[in-house]
């Protein structure tokens, strides 16, 4: 009897000591957040194989950084209901959970990390910092999964310019920096093909390569180990990054209550929303043929407004968007991908009336990229993708129209703006100095 009681007490104490993780108890959650979490997962599942594919460039001329063949997320630090949404949307709890993996990755979606390089930590932010350090050391390291299995991870080198997605709580956030670009979650709505996902990754790397020097001239910052930025390169859904993104958005809203360019942008987007919804319902089969010339021009101008509304380091980056297009075109060819993937990605954005991203081209970029395709003898294929609309003809017509932008747009650089300090140069630049600790963690 004594031995039985001792055993029961031991089991009880062990059960009490074991960490408890969030499960989906069926409660009502924020449906918008849930949809964005799923979009985040879909986007990562498209981008991660493309990131691995980009390593095949082995470009000795570009600056390099280390990457991993998988992406992780965690609900650590989020509110109770939001943690349930993470479980329901991506099977992510407080542990570092793999949400996307390239083929041949040692880890698979759903795997949960308990230890990295022999270091175990229930604090997912600290464990994420360990993972970042192991990645950036560039040497093989081991991870231990919740199943008890051990796996060896081999970091690999790619051209500098992390391609990451906006946090699910702020899906419209976009920021462009020589170290990392945050793309709005709307790009996941385009259902990226493998070549389009590769284009997005190559474009992001090209932005860093072609615009890095110019952005550094505007403001130079160095990556500090342990900052929120370093963790965000591994898990965009990290709570601290989500809080920083929300703070940046709130600051912008306070200072830009009536920016003309934003009003014009919304008007242009609203014009195509009903048709865009219809096309999505119908699966977009031959839907592009229904686009009128005016709708195409509205989309091009909405893209121009989006580009001109960027501020801080991202505004400097926007001045080389066209060079990033050319960089991606050349590298896609080298990797055996369709060099016209940038056009098909643009067309998908146009058909869905999505302009709040870097892959919806304005007329300047469309003309420049079209000329590049023509020099490669790809004019007929390009025209088929663009449904017969020629950039040169659209440029002439747009040239006779009032510019769909504003002479003065919101900028964090004004000393009188509430955002003139921490977020003056953009979210990513601010994260270089923001501590990783987000507070309010669930133990």
Short mmCIF file of C-alpha atoms in Angstrom, two decimals:
data_model
loop_
_atom_site.label_atom_id
_atom_site.label_comp_id
_atom_site.label_asym_id
_atom_site.label_seq_id
_atom_site.Cartn_x
_atom_site.Cartn_y
_atom_site.Cartn_z
CA UNK A 1 0.00 0.00 0.00
CA UNK A 2 2.81 2.38 0.95
CA UNK A 3 4.61 1.77 -2.33
CA UNK A 4 1.37 2.30 -4.26
CA UNK A 5 0.72 5.61 -2.51
CA UNK A 6 4.29 6.70 -3.14
CA UNK A 7 3.92 5.91 -6.83
CA UNK A 8 0.60 7.77 -7.07
CA UNK A 9 2.08 10.80 -5.29
CA UNK A 10 5.07 10.76 -7.61
CA UNK A 11 2.84 10.63 -10.68
CA UNK A 12 0.69 13.45 -9.30
CA UNK A 13 3.69 15.68 -8.65
CA UNK A 14 5.07 14.94 -12.10
CA UNK A 15 1.75 15.82 -13.70
CA UNK A 16 1.58 19.08 -11.76
CA UNK A 17 5.14 19.98 -12.74
CA UNK A 18 4.61 19.34 -16.45
CA UNK A 19 3.98 22.50 -18.48
CA UNK A 20 0.46 22.98 -19.79
CA UNK A 21 -0.03 24.14 -23.34
CA UNK A 22 -3.05 25.76 -24.95
CA UNK A 23 -5.56 23.48 -26.65
CA UNK A 24 -8.53 24.36 -28.85
CA UNK A 25 -11.48 24.24 -26.44
CA UNK A 26 -13.97 25.37 -29.08
CA UNK A 27 -14.36 28.90 -27.73
CA UNK A 28 -15.20 31.85 -29.97
CA UNK A 29 -12.10 33.60 -31.30
CA UNK A 30 -11.41 36.64 -33.46
CA UNK A 31 -12.30 35.33 -36.92
CA UNK A 32 -10.19 37.99 -38.67
CA UNK A 33 -7.13 37.02 -36.66
CA UNK A 34 -7.83 33.34 -37.32
CA UNK A 35 -8.03 33.98 -41.07
CA UNK A 36 -4.80 35.97 -40.95
CA UNK A 37 -3.02 33.23 -39.00
CA UNK A 38 -4.00 30.75 -41.71
CA UNK A 39 -2.91 33.19 -44.42
CA UNK A 40 0.40 33.59 -42.59
CA UNK A 41 0.88 29.82 -42.58
CA UNK A 42 -0.01 29.51 -46.27
CA UNK A 43 2.41 32.29 -47.15
CA UNK A 44 5.25 30.74 -45.16
CA UNK A 45 4.57 27.36 -46.78
CA UNK A 46 5.05 29.01 -50.17
CA UNK A 47 8.11 31.06 -49.27
CA UNK A 48 10.21 28.56 -47.34
CA UNK A 49 10.87 26.15 -50.27
CA UNK A 50 11.61 29.20 -52.42
CA UNK A 51 14.18 30.45 -49.91
CA UNK A 52 15.95 27.08 -50.06
CA UNK A 53 15.75 27.17 -53.86
CA UNK A 54 17.35 30.62 -53.94
CA UNK A 55 20.45 29.19 -52.24
CA UNK A 56 21.21 27.33 -55.47
CA UNK A 57 22.37 30.67 -56.93
CA UNK A 58 25.61 30.44 -54.98
CA UNK A 59 26.17 34.06 -55.93
CA UNK A 60 29.64 35.06 -54.74
CA UNK A 61 29.05 38.74 -55.51
CA UNK A 62 26.15 39.41 -53.11
CA UNK A 63 26.25 39.86 -49.35
CA UNK A 64 25.15 36.69 -47.57
CA UNK A 65 23.16 35.63 -44.55
CA UNK A 66 22.24 32.29 -42.99
CA UNK A 67 18.83 30.69 -43.38
CA UNK A 68 17.01 27.56 -42.18
CA UNK A 69 14.94 25.09 -44.21
CA UNK A 70 11.92 25.58 -41.94
CA UNK A 71 9.93 28.40 -40.34
CA UNK A 72 8.60 28.47 -36.79
CA UNK A 73 5.88 30.32 -34.91
CA UNK A 74 4.75 30.50 -31.31
CA UNK A 75 1.73 31.82 -29.41
CA UNK A 76 3.93 32.56 -26.40
CA UNK A 77 2.86 35.86 -24.85
CA UNK A 78 -0.43 36.20 -26.74
CA UNK A 79 -3.79 36.63 -24.97
CA UNK A 80 -5.81 33.50 -24.08
CA UNK A 81 -8.32 33.73 -26.94
CA UNK A 82 -5.57 34.53 -29.44
CA UNK A 83 -3.57 31.48 -28.34
CA UNK A 84 -6.62 29.33 -29.09
CA UNK A 85 -6.79 30.96 -32.53
CA UNK A 86 -3.16 29.99 -33.14
CA UNK A 87 -3.90 26.37 -32.21
CA UNK A 88 -7.01 26.29 -34.37
CA UNK A 89 -5.39 28.00 -37.32
CA UNK A 90 -1.92 26.40 -37.46
CA UNK A 91 -1.68 23.95 -34.55
CA UNK A 92 0.72 26.38 -32.89
CA UNK A 93 0.91 26.60 -29.10
CA UNK A 94 3.39 28.25 -26.72
CA UNK A 95 6.21 26.03 -27.97
CA UNK A 96 8.24 26.83 -31.06
CA UNK A 97 6.21 25.07 -33.73
CA UNK A 98 7.28 24.40 -37.30
CA UNK A 99 4.70 25.98 -39.64
CA UNK A 100 6.51 25.52 -42.96
CA UNK A 101 9.35 23.39 -44.26
CA UNK A 102 11.15 22.88 -47.53
CA UNK A 103 11.44 19.43 -49.10
CA UNK A 104 14.16 17.38 -47.40
CA UNK A 105 13.98 19.54 -44.27
CA UNK A 106 14.86 17.58 -41.11
CA UNK A 107 11.77 19.10 -39.47
CA UNK A 108 8.17 18.95 -40.63
CA UNK A 109 5.13 21.19 -40.08
CA UNK A 110 3.69 20.49 -36.66
CA UNK A 111 7.01 19.57 -35.03
CA UNK A 112 7.54 21.34 -31.72
CA UNK A 113 11.00 22.30 -30.49
CA UNK A 114 11.94 21.71 -26.86
CA UNK A 115 15.72 22.23 -27.07
CA UNK A 116 18.20 23.80 -29.47
CA UNK A 117 21.89 22.94 -29.50
CA UNK A 118 21.45 21.12 -26.20
CA UNK A 119 19.75 24.07 -24.49
CA UNK A 120 16.22 23.51 -23.23
CA UNK A 121 13.99 26.44 -22.29
CA UNK A 122 10.24 26.79 -21.66
CA UNK A 123 10.55 30.50 -22.48
CA UNK A 124 10.01 30.41 -26.24
CA UNK A 125 11.60 33.81 -26.79
CA UNK A 126 14.84 32.70 -25.17
CA UNK A 127 14.73 29.42 -27.10
CA UNK A 128 14.13 31.40 -30.27
CA UNK A 129 17.21 33.52 -29.48
CA UNK A 130 19.20 30.31 -29.11
CA UNK A 131 17.88 29.16 -32.48
CA UNK A 132 18.91 32.47 -34.07
CA UNK A 133 22.42 32.18 -32.62
CA UNK A 134 22.72 28.59 -33.87
CA UNK A 135 21.55 29.62 -37.33
CA UNK A 136 23.93 32.55 -37.58
CA UNK A 137 26.90 30.44 -36.46
CA UNK A 138 26.48 28.67 -39.80
CA UNK A 139 27.33 25.21 -38.46
CA UNK A 140 25.22 22.06 -38.04
CA UNK A 141 23.35 21.91 -34.72
CA UNK A 142 20.85 19.60 -33.08
CA UNK A 143 17.26 20.22 -32.01
CA UNK A 144 15.14 18.10 -29.70
CA UNK A 145 11.44 17.72 -30.48
CA UNK A 146 8.52 17.26 -28.10
CA UNK A 147 8.44 13.61 -29.19
CA UNK A 148 11.94 13.21 -27.79
CA UNK A 149 13.46 12.76 -31.24
CA UNK A 150 16.68 14.56 -32.10
CA UNK A 151 17.34 16.12 -35.50
CA UNK A 152 20.41 17.75 -37.05
CA UNK A 153 19.85 21.09 -38.76
CA UNK A 154 22.21 22.50 -41.38
CA UNK A 155 21.99 26.29 -41.93
CA UNK A 156 22.62 27.43 -45.49
CA UNK A 157 23.68 30.69 -47.11
CA UNK A 158 21.55 32.90 -49.32
CA UNK A 159 21.88 36.44 -50.62
CA UNK A 160 21.07 39.00 -47.94
CA UNK A 161 17.48 40.18 -47.56
CA UNK A 162 15.13 38.12 -45.39
CA UNK A 163 11.69 37.69 -47.01
CA UNK A 164 9.14 37.63 -44.21
CA UNK A 165 5.40 38.20 -43.75
CA UNK A 166 3.49 40.72 -41.67
CA UNK A 167 2.27 39.58 -38.25
CA UNK A 168 -1.31 38.23 -38.35
CA UNK A 169 -2.61 41.01 -36.09
CA UNK A 170 -1.42 43.69 -38.57
CA UNK A 171 -1.82 41.99 -41.97
CA UNK A 172 -1.41 45.17 -44.01
CA UNK A 173 2.01 46.08 -42.61
CA UNK A 174 4.76 46.32 -45.21
CA UNK A 175 8.28 47.56 -44.60
CA UNK A 176 11.40 47.34 -46.74
CA UNK A 177 14.93 47.39 -45.36
CA UNK A 178 18.34 46.19 -46.53
CA UNK A 179 18.32 43.50 -43.83
CA UNK A 180 14.74 42.29 -44.03
CA UNK A 181 11.49 43.02 -45.87
CA UNK A 182 8.07 42.51 -44.33
CA UNK A 183 5.47 41.78 -47.00
CA UNK A 184 1.77 42.31 -46.32
CA UNK A 185 -0.24 39.13 -45.83
CA UNK A 186 -2.30 39.91 -48.91
CA UNK A 187 0.38 38.31 -51.08
CA UNK A 188 -0.72 34.92 -49.71
CA UNK A 189 -4.14 35.54 -51.31
CA UNK A 190 -2.46 35.24 -54.71
CA UNK A 191 -1.93 31.51 -54.18
CA UNK A 192 1.69 31.73 -55.27
CA UNK A 193 3.07 29.21 -57.70
CA UNK A 194 6.56 27.86 -57.01
CA UNK A 195 8.13 30.28 -59.49
CA UNK A 196 6.11 33.23 -58.15
CA UNK A 197 7.22 32.44 -54.60
CA UNK A 198 10.80 32.27 -55.84
CA UNK A 199 10.32 35.64 -57.56
CA UNK A 200 9.16 37.17 -54.26
CA UNK A 201 12.27 35.83 -52.49
CA UNK A 202 14.67 36.87 -55.25
CA UNK A 203 13.05 40.29 -55.47
CA UNK A 204 13.54 40.80 -51.73
CA UNK A 205 17.18 39.80 -52.00
CA UNK A 206 17.59 42.05 -55.03
CA UNK A 207 16.15 44.98 -53.11
CA UNK A 208 18.85 44.51 -50.48
CA UNK A 209 21.59 44.05 -53.05
CA UNK A 210 20.61 46.95 -55.31
CA UNK A 211 19.40 49.38 -52.65
CA UNK A 212 21.44 48.48 -49.58
CA UNK A 213 24.10 51.12 -50.08
CA UNK A 214 21.51 53.84 -50.68
CA UNK A 215 19.49 52.82 -47.62
CA UNK A 216 22.62 52.75 -45.45
CA UNK A 217 23.52 56.25 -46.61
CA UNK A 218 20.11 57.40 -45.35
CA UNK A 219 20.58 55.64 -42.03
CA UNK A 220 23.07 53.02 -40.94
CA UNK A 221 22.21 50.63 -38.15
CA UNK A 222 23.91 47.47 -36.97
CA UNK A 223 22.16 44.28 -35.92
CA UNK A 224 22.47 43.75 -32.18
CA UNK A 225 22.29 40.16 -30.96
CA UNK A 226 19.22 39.54 -28.85
CA UNK A 227 17.12 42.39 -30.27
CA UNK A 228 13.56 41.86 -31.39
CA UNK A 229 14.75 42.14 -34.99
CA UNK A 230 16.96 39.08 -34.63
CA UNK A 231 14.05 36.99 -33.35
CA UNK A 232 11.65 38.36 -35.97
CA UNK A 233 13.89 36.96 -38.71
CA UNK A 234 12.84 33.52 -37.48
CA UNK A 235 9.21 33.99 -36.35
CA UNK A 236 7.21 36.89 -37.70
CA UNK A 237 4.31 35.79 -35.49
CA UNK A 238 6.36 36.41 -32.36
CA UNK A 239 4.30 38.44 -29.91
CA UNK A 240 6.93 41.13 -29.45
CA UNK A 241 7.09 41.70 -33.20
CA UNK A 242 3.30 41.79 -33.33
CA UNK A 243 3.21 44.44 -30.58
CA UNK A 244 5.85 46.52 -32.34
CA UNK A 245 3.95 46.31 -35.63
CA UNK A 246 0.72 47.38 -33.91
CA UNK A 247 2.51 50.30 -32.27
CA UNK A 248 3.89 51.39 -35.63
CA UNK A 249 0.46 51.16 -37.24
CA UNK A 250 -1.19 53.13 -34.43
CA UNK A 251 1.47 55.82 -34.66
CA UNK A 252 0.94 56.14 -38.39
CA UNK A 253 -2.84 56.37 -37.99
CA UNK A 254 -2.50 59.13 -35.42
CA UNK A 255 -0.31 61.18 -37.72
CA UNK A 256 -2.07 60.42 -41.00
CA UNK A 257 -5.78 60.83 -40.33
CA UNK A 258 -6.49 62.47 -43.68
CA UNK A 259 -3.61 61.79 -46.03
CA UNK A 260 -4.80 62.42 -49.58
CA UNK A 261 -2.76 59.61 -51.09
CA UNK A 262 -4.34 57.10 -48.72
CA UNK A 263 -7.83 58.30 -49.61
CA UNK A 264 -7.11 58.00 -53.32
CA UNK A 265 -5.62 54.57 -52.80
CA UNK A 266 -8.70 53.35 -50.96
CA UNK A 267 -11.02 54.79 -53.61
CA UNK A 268 -9.13 52.97 -56.35
CA UNK A 269 -9.15 49.72 -54.43
CA UNK A 270 -12.86 49.99 -53.57
CA UNK A 271 -13.72 50.32 -57.27
CA UNK A 272 -12.58 46.77 -57.92
CA UNK A 273 -13.51 45.01 -54.68
CA UNK A 274 -16.85 43.59 -55.82
CA UNK A 275 -15.38 42.26 -59.06
CA UNK A 276 -12.36 40.91 -57.22
CA UNK A 277 -14.58 38.99 -54.80
CA UNK A 278 -16.53 37.55 -57.70
CA UNK A 279 -13.35 36.40 -59.42
CA UNK A 280 -12.09 34.73 -56.27
CA UNK A 281 -15.42 32.89 -55.87
CA UNK A 282 -15.25 31.74 -59.46
CA UNK A 283 -11.71 30.49 -59.11
CA UNK A 284 -10.28 33.21 -61.36
CA UNK A 285 -10.51 30.95 -64.42
CA UNK A 286 -10.20 33.30 -67.40
CA UNK A 287 -11.22 36.09 -65.05
CA UNK A 288 -8.45 38.36 -66.28
CA UNK A 289 -10.15 38.64 -69.65
CA UNK A 290 -12.95 40.52 -67.93
CA UNK A 291 -10.68 43.34 -66.79
CA UNK A 292 -11.34 46.61 -68.57
CA UNK A 293 -8.54 48.96 -69.53
CA UNK A 294 -9.77 51.41 -66.91
CA UNK A 295 -9.59 48.76 -64.19
CA UNK A 296 -6.05 47.90 -65.25
CA UNK A 297 -5.03 51.57 -65.14
CA UNK A 298 -6.70 52.00 -61.75
CA UNK A 299 -4.66 49.06 -60.45
CA UNK A 300 -1.43 50.50 -61.82
CA UNK A 301 -2.15 53.84 -60.21
CA UNK A 302 -3.09 52.20 -56.91
CA UNK A 303 0.30 50.48 -56.98
CA UNK A 304 1.94 53.85 -57.62
CA UNK A 305 0.11 55.33 -54.63
CA UNK A 306 1.22 52.45 -52.44
CA UNK A 307 4.83 52.94 -53.48
CA UNK A 308 4.73 56.70 -52.91
CA UNK A 309 3.10 56.34 -49.48
CA UNK A 310 6.09 54.48 -48.00
CA UNK A 311 8.31 56.39 -45.59
CA UNK A 312 11.60 56.13 -43.74
CA UNK A 313 14.03 53.47 -44.98
CA UNK A 314 11.18 51.90 -46.96
CA UNK A 315 10.80 55.08 -49.01
CA UNK A 316 14.48 54.90 -49.94
CA UNK A 317 13.95 51.25 -50.82
CA UNK A 318 11.02 52.18 -53.07
CA UNK A 319 13.38 54.15 -55.31
CA UNK A 320 15.05 50.89 -56.37
CA UNK A 321 11.97 48.67 -56.70
CA UNK A 322 12.55 48.61 -60.46
CA UNK A 323 16.16 47.50 -59.98
CA UNK A 324 14.96 44.69 -57.71
CA UNK A 325 12.61 43.64 -60.55
CA UNK A 326 15.55 43.37 -62.93
CA UNK A 327 17.66 41.51 -60.37
CA UNK A 328 14.90 38.93 -59.82
CA UNK A 329 14.36 38.54 -63.58
CA UNK A 330 18.01 37.67 -64.18
CA UNK A 331 18.31 35.30 -61.21
CA UNK A 332 15.04 33.49 -61.98
CA UNK A 333 16.50 32.61 -65.38
CA UNK A 334 19.69 31.32 -63.78
CA UNK A 335 17.68 29.03 -61.54
CA UNK A 336 15.64 27.64 -64.40
CA UNK A 337 12.47 29.38 -63.22
CA UNK A 338 10.06 31.32 -65.40
CA UNK A 339 11.53 34.86 -65.67
CA UNK A 340 7.99 36.10 -66.37
CA UNK A 341 6.82 35.05 -62.89
CA UNK A 342 6.91 38.71 -61.87
CA UNK A 343 4.29 39.46 -64.53
CA UNK A 344 2.01 36.60 -63.50
CA UNK A 345 2.32 37.63 -59.85
CA UNK A 346 1.49 41.22 -60.80
CA UNK A 347 -1.51 40.03 -62.81
CA UNK A 348 -2.84 38.04 -59.88
CA UNK A 349 -2.61 41.14 -57.68
CA UNK A 350 -4.37 43.18 -60.35
CA UNK A 351 -7.21 40.67 -60.71
CA UNK A 352 -7.76 40.62 -56.96
CA UNK A 353 -7.47 44.41 -56.57
CA UNK A 354 -4.54 44.00 -54.18
CA UNK A 355 -2.20 46.99 -54.34
CA UNK A 356 -0.76 47.16 -50.82
CA UNK A 357 2.35 45.18 -51.66
CA UNK A 358 5.58 45.37 -53.65
CA UNK A 359 4.51 42.91 -56.34
CA UNK A 360 1.65 44.93 -57.80
CA UNK A 361 3.57 46.92 -60.42
CA UNK A 362 3.03 50.58 -61.21
CA UNK A 363 3.34 51.72 -64.83
CA UNK A 364 7.00 52.75 -64.47
CA UNK A 365 8.01 49.30 -63.25
CA UNK A 366 5.75 47.52 -65.72
CA UNK A 367 7.31 49.40 -68.64
CA UNK A 368 10.84 48.72 -67.46
CA UNK A 369 10.24 45.01 -66.89
CA UNK A 370 8.36 44.71 -70.18
CA UNK A 371 11.36 46.05 -72.06
CA UNK A 372 13.53 43.49 -70.33
CA UNK A 373 11.20 40.67 -71.39
CA UNK A 374 11.18 41.97 -74.98
CA UNK A 375 14.98 41.89 -75.18
CA UNK A 376 14.77 38.20 -74.23
CA UNK A 377 12.27 37.48 -76.99
CA UNK A 378 9.45 36.86 -74.51
CA UNK A 379 7.04 39.53 -75.71
CA UNK A 380 4.30 37.15 -76.88
CA UNK A 381 4.34 35.16 -73.62
CA UNK A 382 4.32 38.38 -71.60
CA UNK A 383 1.34 39.75 -73.52
CA UNK A 384 -0.55 36.52 -72.90
CA UNK A 385 -0.02 36.91 -69.16
CA UNK A 386 -1.07 40.58 -69.26
CA UNK A 387 -4.21 39.68 -71.28
CA UNK A 388 -3.11 41.74 -74.24
CA UNK A 389 -2.64 45.03 -72.40
CA UNK A 390 0.65 46.65 -73.48
CA UNK A 391 2.65 48.67 -71.00
CA UNK A 392 3.60 51.28 -73.60
CA UNK A 393 -0.04 51.94 -74.52
CA UNK A 394 -1.16 52.06 -70.90
CA UNK A 395 1.65 54.51 -70.12
CA UNK A 396 0.41 56.90 -72.80
CA UNK A 397 -3.12 56.88 -71.43
CA UNK A 398 -2.04 57.17 -67.80
CA UNK A 399 0.17 60.08 -68.80
CA UNK A 400 -2.92 62.09 -69.73
CA UNK A 401 -4.60 61.43 -66.39
CA UNK A 402 -4.08 63.22 -63.05
CA UNK A 403 -1.47 61.39 -60.99
CA UNK A 404 -3.16 59.15 -58.45
CA UNK A 405 -1.11 60.31 -55.52
CA UNK A 406 -0.67 63.39 -53.36
CA UNK A 407 1.98 66.09 -53.38
CA UNK A 408 2.33 65.65 -49.64
CA UNK A 409 2.09 62.24 -48.04
CA UNK A 410 2.58 61.23 -44.45
CA UNK A 411 6.18 60.85 -43.38
CA UNK A 412 7.59 59.80 -40.04
CA UNK A 413 10.38 62.31 -40.64
CA UNK A 414 8.40 65.39 -39.56
CA UNK A 415 9.53 66.41 -36.09
CA UNK A 416 5.95 67.28 -35.18
CA UNK A 417 4.62 63.81 -35.98
CA UNK A 418 4.00 61.42 -33.06
CA UNK A 419 6.09 58.82 -34.87
CA UNK A 420 9.15 60.99 -35.39
CA UNK A 421 11.22 59.03 -32.89
CA UNK A 422 11.17 55.22 -32.52
CA UNK A 423 9.43 54.47 -35.82
CA UNK A 424 10.82 57.39 -37.80
CA UNK A 425 12.79 55.10 -40.09
CA UNK A 426 10.31 52.23 -40.16
CA UNK A 427 9.27 49.18 -38.17
CA UNK A 428 12.24 46.99 -39.09
CA UNK A 429 14.79 49.68 -38.26
CA UNK A 430 13.05 50.27 -34.92
CA UNK A 431 13.18 46.55 -34.09
CA UNK A 432 16.98 46.72 -34.20
CA UNK A 433 16.79 48.59 -30.90
CA UNK A 434 13.65 47.15 -29.29
CA UNK A 435 14.31 44.55 -26.56
CA UNK A 436 13.00 41.06 -27.28
CA UNK A 437 10.97 40.85 -24.09
CA UNK A 438 7.29 41.47 -24.84
CA UNK A 439 5.90 41.05 -21.33
CA UNK A 440 2.76 39.38 -20.11
CA UNK A 441 3.92 35.85 -20.86
CA UNK A 442 1.91 32.83 -19.94
CA UNK A 443 4.05 30.62 -17.76
#
